[in-house]
CSV table of C-alpha atoms in Angstrom, one decimal:
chain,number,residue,atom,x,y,z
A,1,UNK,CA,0.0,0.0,0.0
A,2,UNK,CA,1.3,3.6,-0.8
A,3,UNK,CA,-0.9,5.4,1.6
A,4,UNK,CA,-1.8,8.7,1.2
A,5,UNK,CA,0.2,10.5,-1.3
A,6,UNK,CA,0.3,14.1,-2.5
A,7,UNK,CA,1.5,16.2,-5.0
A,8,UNK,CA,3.3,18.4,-5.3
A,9,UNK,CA,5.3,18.1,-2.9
A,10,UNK,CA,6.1,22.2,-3.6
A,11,UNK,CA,4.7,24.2,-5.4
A,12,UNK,CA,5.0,28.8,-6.1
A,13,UNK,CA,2.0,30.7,-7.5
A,14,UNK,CA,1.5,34.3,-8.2
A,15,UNK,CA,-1.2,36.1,-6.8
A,16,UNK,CA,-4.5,35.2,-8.7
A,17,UNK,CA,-3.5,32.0,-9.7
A,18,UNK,CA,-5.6,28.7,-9.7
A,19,UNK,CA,-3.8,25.1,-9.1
A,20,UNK,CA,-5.4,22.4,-7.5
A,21,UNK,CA,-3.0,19.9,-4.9
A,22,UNK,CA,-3.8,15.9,-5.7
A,23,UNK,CA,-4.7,13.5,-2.8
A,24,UNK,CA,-4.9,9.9,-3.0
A,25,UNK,CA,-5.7,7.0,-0.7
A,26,UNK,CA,-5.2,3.3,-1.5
A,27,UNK,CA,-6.9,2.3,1.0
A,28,UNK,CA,-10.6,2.4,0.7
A,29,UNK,CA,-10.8,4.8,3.3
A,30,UNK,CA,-14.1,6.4,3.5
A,31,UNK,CA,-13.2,9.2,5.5
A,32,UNK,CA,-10.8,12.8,3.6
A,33,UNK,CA,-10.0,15.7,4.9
A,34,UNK,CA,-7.6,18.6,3.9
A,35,UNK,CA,-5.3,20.7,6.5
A,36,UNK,CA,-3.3,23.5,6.5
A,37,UNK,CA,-0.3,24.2,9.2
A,38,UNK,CA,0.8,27.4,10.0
A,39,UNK,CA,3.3,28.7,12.8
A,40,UNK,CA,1.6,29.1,16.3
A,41,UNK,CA,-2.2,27.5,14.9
A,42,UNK,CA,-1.2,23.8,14.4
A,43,UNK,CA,-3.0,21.7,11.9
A,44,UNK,CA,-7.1,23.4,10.7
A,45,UNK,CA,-9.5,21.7,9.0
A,46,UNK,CA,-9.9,23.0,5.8
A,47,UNK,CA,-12.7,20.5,3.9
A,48,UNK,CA,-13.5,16.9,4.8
A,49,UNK,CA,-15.7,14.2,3.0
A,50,UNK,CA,-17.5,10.9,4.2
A,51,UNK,CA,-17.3,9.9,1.0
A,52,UNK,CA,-17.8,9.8,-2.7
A,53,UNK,CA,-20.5,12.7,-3.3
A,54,UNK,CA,-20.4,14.1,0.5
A,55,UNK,CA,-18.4,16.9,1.1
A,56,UNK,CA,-18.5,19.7,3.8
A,57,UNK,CA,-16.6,22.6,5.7
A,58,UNK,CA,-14.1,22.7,8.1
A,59,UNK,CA,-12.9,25.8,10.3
A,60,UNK,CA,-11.0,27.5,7.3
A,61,UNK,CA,-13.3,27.1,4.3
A,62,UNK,CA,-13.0,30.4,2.7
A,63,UNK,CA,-10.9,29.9,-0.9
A,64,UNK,CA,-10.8,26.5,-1.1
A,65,UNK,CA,-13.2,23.6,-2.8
A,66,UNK,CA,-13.3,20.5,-2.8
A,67,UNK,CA,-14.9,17.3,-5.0
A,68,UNK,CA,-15.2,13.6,-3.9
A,69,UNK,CA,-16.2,11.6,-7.2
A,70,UNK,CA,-14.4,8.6,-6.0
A,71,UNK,CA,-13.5,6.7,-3.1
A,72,UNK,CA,-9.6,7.2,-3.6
A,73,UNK,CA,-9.1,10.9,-4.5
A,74,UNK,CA,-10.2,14.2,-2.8
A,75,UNK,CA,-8.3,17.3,-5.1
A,76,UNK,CA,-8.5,20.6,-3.0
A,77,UNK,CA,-9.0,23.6,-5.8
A,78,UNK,CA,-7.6,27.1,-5.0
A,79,UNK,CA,-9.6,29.2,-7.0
A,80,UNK,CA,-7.8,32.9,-6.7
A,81,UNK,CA,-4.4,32.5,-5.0
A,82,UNK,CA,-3.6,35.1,-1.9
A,83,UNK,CA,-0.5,35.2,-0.4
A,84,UNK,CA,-2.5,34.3,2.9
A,85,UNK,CA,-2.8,31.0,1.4
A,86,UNK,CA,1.3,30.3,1.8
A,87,UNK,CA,1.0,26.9,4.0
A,88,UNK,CA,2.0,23.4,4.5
A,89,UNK,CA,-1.0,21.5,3.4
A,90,UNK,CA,-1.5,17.9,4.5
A,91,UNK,CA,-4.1,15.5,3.0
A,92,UNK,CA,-5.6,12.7,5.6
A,93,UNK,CA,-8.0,9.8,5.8
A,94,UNK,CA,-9.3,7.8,8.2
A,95,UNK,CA,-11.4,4.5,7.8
A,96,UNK,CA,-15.3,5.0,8.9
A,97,UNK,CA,-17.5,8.2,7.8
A,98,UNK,CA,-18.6,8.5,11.6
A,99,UNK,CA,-14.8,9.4,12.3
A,100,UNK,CA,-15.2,8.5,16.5
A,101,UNK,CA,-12.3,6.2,17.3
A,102,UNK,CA,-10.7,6.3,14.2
A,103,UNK,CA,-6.8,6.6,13.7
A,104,UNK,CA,-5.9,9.1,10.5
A,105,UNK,CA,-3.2,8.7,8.2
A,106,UNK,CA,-1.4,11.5,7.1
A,107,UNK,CA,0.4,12.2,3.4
A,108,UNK,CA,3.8,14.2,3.2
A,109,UNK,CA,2.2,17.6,2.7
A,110,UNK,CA,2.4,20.2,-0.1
A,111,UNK,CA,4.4,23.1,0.6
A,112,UNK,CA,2.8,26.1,-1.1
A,113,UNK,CA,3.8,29.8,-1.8
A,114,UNK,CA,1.9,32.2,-3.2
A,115,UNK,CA,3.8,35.6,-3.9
B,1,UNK,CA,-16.7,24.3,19.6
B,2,UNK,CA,-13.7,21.7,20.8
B,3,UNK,CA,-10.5,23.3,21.2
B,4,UNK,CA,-6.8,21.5,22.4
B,5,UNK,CA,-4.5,23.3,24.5
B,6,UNK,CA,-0.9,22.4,24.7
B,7,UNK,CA,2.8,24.6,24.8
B,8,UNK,CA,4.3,25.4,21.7
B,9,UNK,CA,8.0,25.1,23.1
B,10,UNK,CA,10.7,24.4,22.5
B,11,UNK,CA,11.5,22.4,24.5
B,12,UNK,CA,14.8,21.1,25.4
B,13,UNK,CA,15.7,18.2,27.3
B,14,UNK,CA,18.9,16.1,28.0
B,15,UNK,CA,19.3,12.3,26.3
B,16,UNK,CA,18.0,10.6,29.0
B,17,UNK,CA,15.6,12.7,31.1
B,18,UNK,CA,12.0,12.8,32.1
B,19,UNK,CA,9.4,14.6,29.3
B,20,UNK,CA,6.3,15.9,30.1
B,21,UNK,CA,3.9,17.5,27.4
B,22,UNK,CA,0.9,18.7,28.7
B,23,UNK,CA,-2.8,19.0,26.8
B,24,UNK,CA,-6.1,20.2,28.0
B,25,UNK,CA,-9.3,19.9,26.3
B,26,UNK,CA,-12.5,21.2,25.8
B,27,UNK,CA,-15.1,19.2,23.9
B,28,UNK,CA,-18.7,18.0,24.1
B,29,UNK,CA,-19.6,14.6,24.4
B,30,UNK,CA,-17.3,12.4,24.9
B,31,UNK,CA,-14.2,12.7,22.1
B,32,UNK,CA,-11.2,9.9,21.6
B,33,UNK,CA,-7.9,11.8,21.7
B,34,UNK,CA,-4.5,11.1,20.1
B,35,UNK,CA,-0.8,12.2,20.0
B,36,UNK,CA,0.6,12.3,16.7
B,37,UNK,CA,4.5,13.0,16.1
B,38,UNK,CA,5.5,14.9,12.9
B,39,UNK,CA,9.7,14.4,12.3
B,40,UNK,CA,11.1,17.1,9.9
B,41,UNK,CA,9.4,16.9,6.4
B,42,UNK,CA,7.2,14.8,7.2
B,43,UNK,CA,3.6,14.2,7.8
B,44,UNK,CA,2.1,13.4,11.0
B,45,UNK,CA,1.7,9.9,12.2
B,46,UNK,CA,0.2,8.7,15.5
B,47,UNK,CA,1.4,7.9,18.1
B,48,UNK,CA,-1.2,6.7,20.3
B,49,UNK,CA,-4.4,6.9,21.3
B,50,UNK,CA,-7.5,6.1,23.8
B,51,UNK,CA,-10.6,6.2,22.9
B,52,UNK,CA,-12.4,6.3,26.7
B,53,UNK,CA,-11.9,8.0,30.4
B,54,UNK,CA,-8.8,5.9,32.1
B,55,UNK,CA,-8.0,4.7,28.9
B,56,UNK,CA,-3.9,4.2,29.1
B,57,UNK,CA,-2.5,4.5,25.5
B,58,UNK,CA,0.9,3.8,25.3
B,59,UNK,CA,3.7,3.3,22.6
B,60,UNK,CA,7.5,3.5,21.9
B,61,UNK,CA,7.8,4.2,25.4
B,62,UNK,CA,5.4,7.2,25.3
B,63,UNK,CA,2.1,6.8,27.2
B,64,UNK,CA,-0.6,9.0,28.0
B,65,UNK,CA,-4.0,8.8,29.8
B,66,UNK,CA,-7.5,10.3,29.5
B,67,UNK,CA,-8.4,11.7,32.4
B,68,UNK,CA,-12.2,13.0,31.9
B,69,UNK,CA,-12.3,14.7,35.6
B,70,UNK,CA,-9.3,17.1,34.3
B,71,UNK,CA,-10.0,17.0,31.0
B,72,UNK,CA,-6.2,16.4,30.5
B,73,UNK,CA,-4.1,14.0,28.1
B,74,UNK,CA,-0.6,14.6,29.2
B,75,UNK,CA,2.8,13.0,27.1
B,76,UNK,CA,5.2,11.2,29.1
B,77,UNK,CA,8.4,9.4,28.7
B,78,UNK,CA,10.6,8.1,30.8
B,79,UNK,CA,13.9,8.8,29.1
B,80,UNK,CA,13.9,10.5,26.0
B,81,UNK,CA,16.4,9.7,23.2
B,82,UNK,CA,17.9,12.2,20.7
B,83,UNK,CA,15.8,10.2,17.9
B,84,UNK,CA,12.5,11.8,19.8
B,85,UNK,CA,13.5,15.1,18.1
B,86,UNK,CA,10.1,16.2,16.6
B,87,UNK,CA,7.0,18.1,16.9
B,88,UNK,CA,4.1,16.2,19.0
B,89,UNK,CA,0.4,16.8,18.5
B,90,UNK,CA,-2.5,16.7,20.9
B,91,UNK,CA,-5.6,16.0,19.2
B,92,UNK,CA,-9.2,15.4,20.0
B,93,UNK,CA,-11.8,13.6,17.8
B,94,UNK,CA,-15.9,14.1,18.1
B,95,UNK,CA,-17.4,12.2,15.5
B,96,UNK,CA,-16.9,13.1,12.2
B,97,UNK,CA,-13.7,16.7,13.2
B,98,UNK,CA,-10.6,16.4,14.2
B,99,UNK,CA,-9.3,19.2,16.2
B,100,UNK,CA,-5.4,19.8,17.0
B,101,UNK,CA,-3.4,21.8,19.1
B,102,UNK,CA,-0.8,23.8,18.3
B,103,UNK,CA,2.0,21.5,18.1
B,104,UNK,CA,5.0,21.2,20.7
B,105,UNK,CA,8.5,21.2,19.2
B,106,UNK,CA,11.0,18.8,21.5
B,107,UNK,CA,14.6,19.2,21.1
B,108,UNK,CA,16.8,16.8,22.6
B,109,UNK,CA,20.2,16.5,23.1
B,110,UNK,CA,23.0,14.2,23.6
């Protein structure tokens, strides 16, 4: 099994700019979610998904969508690029769609910079 | 809403001695809460977990317990080796969100 993967690993936009960051999981994981890390705030939810078709917010929606057409991939779309979008972003999933006990597995992250 | 409170450090310990990370929570209902450790440029991993109150997780010689009266989850290890460099994660989950504190950065040298 590889995981969770991401890509890019890094990636530099202008200001404007639209790129969406790839997420994969190969194992039929039902639960995605997207974070960002920044200094001093730790890891915030971005989107999640319980699966394909069923998408919703996190704490830091605002910029961001997302799209779950399959079981395996969950893309996260910046539509306009701001430099307050510069971040680490990790990709996760986690096995059920009720979450609860679940443990979540983590991909390298995507180191973005947008000037 | 939830929320996890932990130090942000660094902090700086001697091969060999004593670490404590503390984390606090605040969270309806009754959440399962992990430790994840992140080395440098890397994702996050877990660590360990318990999913109840007095629920012991434990793992690599870390171990932590929920303690529901003090709504704590405190880190411990008994002597910490130089390969423990990294940033360590308190986390809580409530059903379907995941909600992390701020990360603590541990430094440890020989």
């Amino acid at each position: 099994n590889a995981g969770v993967t991401q890509t890019p690993k890094f990636q530099v936009l202008k200001t404007g700019q639209s790129m969406t960051l790839q997420c994969a999981q190969d194992m039929n994981h039902e639960y995605m979610s997207w974070y960002r890390q920044d200094p001093g705030m730790g890891l915030r939810l971005i989107h999640y998904s319980v699966g394909a078709g069923i998408t919703d917010q996190g704490e830091v929606p605002n910029g961001y969508n997302v799209s779950r057409s399959t079981t395996e991939d969950f893309p996260l779309r910046l539509l306009s690029a701001a430099p307050s979008q510069t971040s680490v972003y990790f990709c996760a999933s986690s096995y059920s769609r009720q979450g609860g006990t679940d443990t979540q597995y983590f991909g390298p992250g995507t180191r973005l910079t947008v000037l | 809403g939830n929320s996890v409170t932990q130090m942000e450090g660094p902090v700086t310990l001697s091969e060999e001695a004593f670490l404590t990370i503390n984390c606090t929570y605040t969270a309806t209902g009754y959440p399962s809460l992990f430790w994840y450790v992140q080395y440098p440029g890397e994702g996050l991993q877990l660590l360990l977990k318990a999913t109840k109150a007095d629920d012991k997780g434990s793992n690599k010689g870390f171990e932590a317990t929920y303690r529901k009266e003090t709504t704590s989850f405190h880190l411990e290890k008994g002597s910490v080796q130089v390969s423990d460099s990294a940033v360590y994660f308190c986390a809580l989950r409530s059903y379907q969100k995941v909600t992390f504190g701020i990360g603590t950065k541990l430094q440890v040298i020989p």
